[in-house]
Amino acid sequence: MKIERVPLEKLRTRTSEKWTGFAADVLPMPVAEMDFELAPPISELLIAMITNSDTGYLGDTQNLNRIFAEYAATQWGWDIDQEQLFICTDVGVGMVEMARTIVQPGDTIMINSPVYLNMFSWIKELKCKELDAPMRKDGLNYTLDLAAIEAGYKSGVKIHFICNPQNPTGSVHSQSDLAALADLAKQYGVFVFSDEIHGPVVFDESKFVPFLRVSDNAREVGICVTAASKAWNLAGLKCAFILTQSERTAALAKSMPQSVRFRASLLGARATAKAFECTEWLEGVIETLDENRHFLAQQLAEKLPRAKYRVPNCSYLAWIDMSAYELGENPAALLLERGRIALTPGYLFGANCGHFVRLNFATSQEIITEGIDRMVAAIQNAK
Ligand SMILES: Cc1ncc(COP(=O)(O)O)c(C=O)c1O
């Protein structure tokens, strides 16, 4: 079941960040929102709730716990204890509020760049110090650098934020790397916070492994924060959840203020539960994204052959090295100014990433083509 293309004129009537954050002549391809229609069962549910004025505070969510547990078991062979699922507003809030139960201002949190840009702002929000153990890079293949991570852990790290699977590199961490990471974290007394928001969107050649599934050590040191918001496009509905699978980490989650739960939205929680049942729709999205990631490779090879792009193994974000075109310190700024195409600037994802841009391909092939044509025009104008 392939996903229908939504025409650009209709997309431009949306009022989300992606569609209102730039001037009207700009083609927006940055923010991780999808240009697809919602899964019909989700829109029907939301319409029914609105019609019934069912827009109060978040109520009982046992249903969500049960549905997610079924999804995790079927999709990932992961049997979870449903009682250890804690609702929060969004992944950012979940990561920060859960981290507050562990760190004091001034403590150190590790990240592995290039990595999801808000991990840097969450560390600032916690008034903590950031320690980067950059991903090991082989061409455009990125893997966790366990030696650098261990060296960092030795210097005194309280929490390690990982992105599993990884935004922006499109890498899916292997079970063996995650197991080795869990052992190191246990040895050095580090908590691993695994942001698994992209977990449902992984292509066939790779296998997503939830961090808490890998070992007893992972369950002891690990905390998963996830949501349906990337895979089912629900970011504006504000619901995510923290998952623990050990007594120690569950006790930390229970020590968070009750308001963490009540700041999530009822519409979001109901839509999230429904989303994890819409697996057929998601298969259609993955099929469409699979075609798009290869279509983008063809477009780049044909029109921007010096751009370097590794077809990602997950999600809908392309990490493109533009260094061969010598577009200055911030290629995304130049492409925006000269080509009227908005991409996410590489420097936001960590040191030494300035020559990259991140492009969102959860859209139609017409829009991908238009985006690449605008990049080409910008580069020609810059000469
Ligand atoms: C890895 C990752 N984590 C978190 C988020 C944002 O999630 P939320 O809006 O639930 O905070 C994104 C959004 O793109 C993301 O890519």
PDB file of C-alpha atoms and ligand atoms in Angstrom, residues 32 90-93 116 119 122 163 167 195 197-198 227 229-230 235 238 240 317 358, ligand 1:
ATOM      1  CA  ALA A  32      11.418  16.055  10.353  1.00  0.00           C
ATOM      2  CA  ASP A  90       7.484  14.740  23.921  1.00  0.00           C
ATOM      3  CA  VAL A  91      10.847  13.031  23.603  1.00  0.00           C
ATOM      4  CA  GLY A  92      12.696  16.223  24.548  1.00  0.00           C
ATOM      5  CA  VAL A  93      10.715  16.585  27.773  1.00  0.00           C
ATOM      6  CA  TYR A 116      20.210  14.999  16.609  1.00  0.00           C
ATOM      7  CA  MET A 119      20.569  16.719  22.258  1.00  0.00           C
ATOM      8  CA  TRP A 122      18.791  19.354  26.253  1.00  0.00           C
ATOM      9  CA  CYS A 163      20.226   8.142  19.171  1.00  0.00           C
ATOM     10  CA  ASN A 167      19.583  10.913  13.120  1.00  0.00           C
ATOM     11  CA  ASP A 195      16.238   8.057  22.007  1.00  0.00           C
ATOM     12  CA  ILE A 197      11.934   7.822  18.064  1.00  0.00           C
ATOM     13  CA  HIS A 198      13.096   6.608  14.611  1.00  0.00           C
ATOM     14  CA  ALA A 227       7.147   8.256  20.547  1.00  0.00           C
ATOM     15  CA  SER A 229       5.524  11.091  16.380  1.00  0.00           C
ATOM     16  CA  LYS A 230       8.173  10.562  13.652  1.00  0.00           C
ATOM     17  CA  ALA A 235       4.695  15.641  16.574  1.00  0.00           C
ATOM     18  CA  LYS A 238       2.490  16.119  22.102  1.00  0.00           C
ATOM     19  CA  ALA A 240       5.848  10.452  24.064  1.00  0.00           C
ATOM     20  CA  LEU A 317      16.683  12.145   6.595  1.00  0.00           C
ATOM     21  CA  ARG A 358      20.345  17.321   6.017  1.00  0.00           C
TER      22      ARG A 358
HETATM   23  C1  LIG B   1      16.253  11.683  17.260  1.00  0.00           C
HETATM   24  C2  LIG B   1      15.132  12.611  17.561  1.00  0.00           C
HETATM   25  N1  LIG B   1      14.699  12.746  18.827  1.00  0.00           N
HETATM   26  C3  LIG B   1      13.687  13.575  19.147  1.00  0.00           C
HETATM   27  C4  LIG B   1      13.050  14.307  18.177  1.00  0.00           C
HETATM   28  C5  LIG B   1      11.971  15.251  18.574  1.00  0.00           C
HETATM   29  O1  LIG B   1      11.023  14.605  19.295  1.00  0.00           O
HETATM   30  P1  LIG B   1       9.961  15.397  20.171  1.00  0.00           P
HETATM   31  O2  LIG B   1       9.312  16.371  19.265  1.00  0.00           O
HETATM   32  O3  LIG B   1       9.076  14.320  20.654  1.00  0.00           O
HETATM   33  O4  LIG B   1      10.757  16.047  21.266  1.00  0.00           O
HETATM   34  C6  LIG B   1      13.452  14.200  16.851  1.00  0.00           C
HETATM   35  C7  LIG B   1      12.794  15.009  15.818  1.00  0.00           C
HETATM   36  O5  LIG B   1      13.137  15.007  14.682  1.00  0.00           O
HETATM   37  C8  LIG B   1      14.504  13.322  16.535  1.00  0.00           C
HETATM   38  O6  LIG B   1      14.926  13.173  15.281  1.00  0.00           O
END
